[in-house]
PDB file of C-alpha atoms in Angstrom:
ATOM      1  CA  HIS A 285     -17.884  49.343 -10.698  1.00  0.00           C
ATOM      2  CA  LEU A 286     -17.461  47.438  -7.447  1.00  0.00           C
ATOM      3  CA  GLY A 287     -15.815  50.271  -5.557  1.00  0.00           C
ATOM      4  CA  LEU A 288     -12.547  48.365  -5.261  1.00  0.00           C
ATOM      5  CA  SER A 289      -9.285  50.227  -4.888  1.00  0.00           C
ATOM      6  CA  ARG A 290      -7.523  47.686  -7.133  1.00  0.00           C
ATOM      7  CA  PRO A 291      -8.444  44.917  -9.575  1.00  0.00           C
ATOM      8  CA  LEU A 292     -10.079  41.851  -8.068  1.00  0.00           C
ATOM      9  CA  ARG A 293      -7.710  38.867  -7.879  1.00  0.00           C
ATOM     10  CA  VAL A 294      -9.513  35.546  -8.387  1.00  0.00           C
ATOM     11  CA  ALA A 295      -7.962  32.086  -8.083  1.00  0.00           C
ATOM     12  CA  LEU A 296      -9.884  29.657 -10.285  1.00  0.00           C
ATOM     13  CA  ILE A 297      -9.231  26.000  -9.485  1.00  0.00           C
ATOM     14  CA  SER A 298     -10.730  23.074 -11.337  1.00  0.00           C
ATOM     15  CA  ASP A 299     -10.215  19.367 -11.836  1.00  0.00           C
ATOM     16  CA  LEU A 300      -8.272  18.568  -8.672  1.00  0.00           C
ATOM     17  CA  HIS A 301      -9.729  15.037  -8.775  1.00  0.00           C
ATOM     18  CA  LEU A 302      -8.943  14.365  -5.125  1.00  0.00           C
ATOM     19  CA  GLY A 303      -9.306  10.704  -4.328  1.00  0.00           C
ATOM     20  CA  PRO A 304      -7.265   7.549  -3.945  1.00  0.00           C
ATOM     21  CA  VAL A 305      -4.490   8.765  -6.275  1.00  0.00           C
ATOM     22  CA  LEU A 306      -4.334  12.499  -5.533  1.00  0.00           C
ATOM     23  CA  GLY A 307      -5.026  12.935  -1.839  1.00  0.00           C
ATOM     24  CA  PRO A 308      -4.387  15.364   1.018  1.00  0.00           C
ATOM     25  CA  ASP A 309      -0.702  15.960   0.197  1.00  0.00           C
ATOM     26  CA  PHE A 310      -1.604  17.092  -3.317  1.00  0.00           C
ATOM     27  CA  CYS A 311      -4.370  19.301  -1.947  1.00  0.00           C
ATOM     28  CA  GLN A 312      -1.904  20.918   0.469  1.00  0.00           C
ATOM     29  CA  ARG A 313       0.513  21.674  -2.396  1.00  0.00           C
ATOM     30  CA  VAL A 314      -2.266  23.336  -4.402  1.00  0.00           C
ATOM     31  CA  LEU A 315      -3.321  25.251  -1.277  1.00  0.00           C
ATOM     32  CA  ALA A 316       0.241  26.544  -0.752  1.00  0.00           C
ATOM     33  CA  ALA A 317       0.546  27.620  -4.392  1.00  0.00           C
ATOM     34  CA  THR A 318      -2.827  29.381  -4.222  1.00  0.00           C
ATOM     35  CA  ASN A 319      -1.937  31.139  -0.962  1.00  0.00           C
ATOM     36  CA  ALA A 320       1.207  32.491  -2.614  1.00  0.00           C
ATOM     37  CA  LEU A 321      -1.015  34.301  -5.144  1.00  0.00           C
ATOM     38  CA  HIS A 322      -2.925  36.192  -2.394  1.00  0.00           C
ATOM     39  CA  PRO A 323      -6.305  35.985  -4.134  1.00  0.00           C
ATOM     40  CA  ASP A 324      -9.299  37.997  -2.995  1.00  0.00           C
ATOM     41  CA  VAL A 325     -11.579  35.088  -3.869  1.00  0.00           C
ATOM     42  CA  THR A 326     -11.006  31.404  -4.615  1.00  0.00           C
ATOM     43  CA  VAL A 327     -13.473  29.712  -6.960  1.00  0.00           C
ATOM     44  CA  PHE A 328     -13.635  25.943  -7.482  1.00  0.00           C
ATOM     45  CA  ALA A 329     -14.994  25.112 -10.919  1.00  0.00           C
ATOM     46  CA  GLY A 330     -15.894  21.467 -10.395  1.00  0.00           C
ATOM     47  CA  ASP A 331     -14.364  18.018 -10.353  1.00  0.00           C
ATOM     48  CA  ILE A 332     -12.707  18.596  -6.997  1.00  0.00           C
ATOM     49  CA  PHE A 333     -13.260  14.979  -5.992  1.00  0.00           C
ATOM     50  CA  ASP A 334     -12.689  11.752  -7.878  1.00  0.00           C
ATOM     51  CA  SER A 335     -14.393   9.526  -5.335  1.00  0.00           C
ATOM     52  CA  HIS A 336     -16.804   9.813  -2.440  1.00  0.00           C
ATOM     53  CA  VAL A 337     -15.580  12.526  -0.080  1.00  0.00           C
ATOM     54  CA  GLY A 338     -15.891  10.015   2.794  1.00  0.00           C
ATOM     55  CA  LEU A 339     -12.795   8.253   1.435  1.00  0.00           C
ATOM     56  CA  LEU A 340     -10.769  11.354   2.311  1.00  0.00           C
ATOM     57  CA  PRO A 341     -11.437  11.933   6.013  1.00  0.00           C
ATOM     58  CA  ASN A 342     -11.498  15.613   6.953  1.00  0.00           C
ATOM     59  CA  ILE A 343     -10.277  16.792   3.519  1.00  0.00           C
ATOM     60  CA  VAL A 344     -12.870  19.558   3.394  1.00  0.00           C
ATOM     61  CA  GLU A 345     -11.950  20.897   6.846  1.00  0.00           C
ATOM     62  CA  THR A 346      -8.186  20.403   6.581  1.00  0.00           C
ATOM     63  CA  CYS A 347      -7.634  21.574   3.022  1.00  0.00           C
ATOM     64  CA  ILE A 348     -10.550  22.677   0.851  1.00  0.00           C
ATOM     65  CA  GLY A 349     -11.976  24.940   3.569  1.00  0.00           C
ATOM     66  CA  LYS A 350      -8.637  26.714   4.008  1.00  0.00           C
ATOM     67  CA  PHE A 351      -8.310  28.139   0.521  1.00  0.00           C
ATOM     68  CA  PRO A 352      -7.843  31.905   0.676  1.00  0.00           C
ATOM     69  CA  GLY A 353     -10.188  34.715  -0.052  1.00  0.00           C
ATOM     70  CA  HIS A 354     -10.185  38.132   1.585  1.00  0.00           C
ATOM     71  CA  LEU A 355     -13.576  39.169   0.233  1.00  0.00           C
ATOM     72  CA  SER A 356     -15.401  35.860   0.378  1.00  0.00           C
ATOM     73  CA  ARG A 357     -15.129  32.282   1.505  1.00  0.00           C
ATOM     74  CA  PRO A 358     -14.216  29.888  -1.321  1.00  0.00           C
ATOM     75  CA  MET A 359     -17.017  29.434  -3.851  1.00  0.00           C
ATOM     76  CA  TYR A 360     -17.793  26.164  -5.544  1.00  0.00           C
ATOM     77  CA  CYS A 361     -19.829  24.654  -8.340  1.00  0.00           C
ATOM     78  CA  SER A 362     -20.008  20.912  -8.778  1.00  0.00           C
ATOM     79  CA  GLY A 363     -18.711  19.052 -11.803  1.00  0.00           C
ATOM     80  CA  ASN A 364     -19.573  15.773 -13.421  1.00  0.00           C
ATOM     81  CA  HIS A 365     -17.253  13.817 -11.108  1.00  0.00           C
ATOM     82  CA  GLU A 366     -19.120  15.005  -8.028  1.00  0.00           C
ATOM     83  CA  HIS A 367     -22.342  13.801  -9.632  1.00  0.00           C
ATOM     84  CA  ILE A 368     -20.833  10.504 -10.791  1.00  0.00           C
ATOM     85  CA  HIS A 369     -19.358   9.681  -7.382  1.00  0.00           C
ATOM     86  CA  PHE A 370     -22.095  11.345  -5.303  1.00  0.00           C
ATOM     87  CA  ALA A 371     -19.255  13.071  -3.464  1.00  0.00           C
ATOM     88  CA  PHE A 372     -21.357  15.036  -1.023  1.00  0.00           C
ATOM     89  CA  GLN A 373     -23.938  12.463   0.004  1.00  0.00           C
TER      90      GLN A 373
END
């Protein structure tokens, strides 16, 4: 029991594949849809990027970092695409 007054609402997002094809506009649409759900926590389950994050200037600050969560900042685990493209180097 977590002592919550209601069930925990979690937004689980995976396989965004942000890169040359799906860029900031797509990320903003996913952000808006997620905000409409009013989650307590947002969890990214990998494959957020499909290329080196440097190809998407400020995408972490302007989109990924703004995903909602009342109880926690967004949580993230990397997927195979982050390893393939060395997204966070």
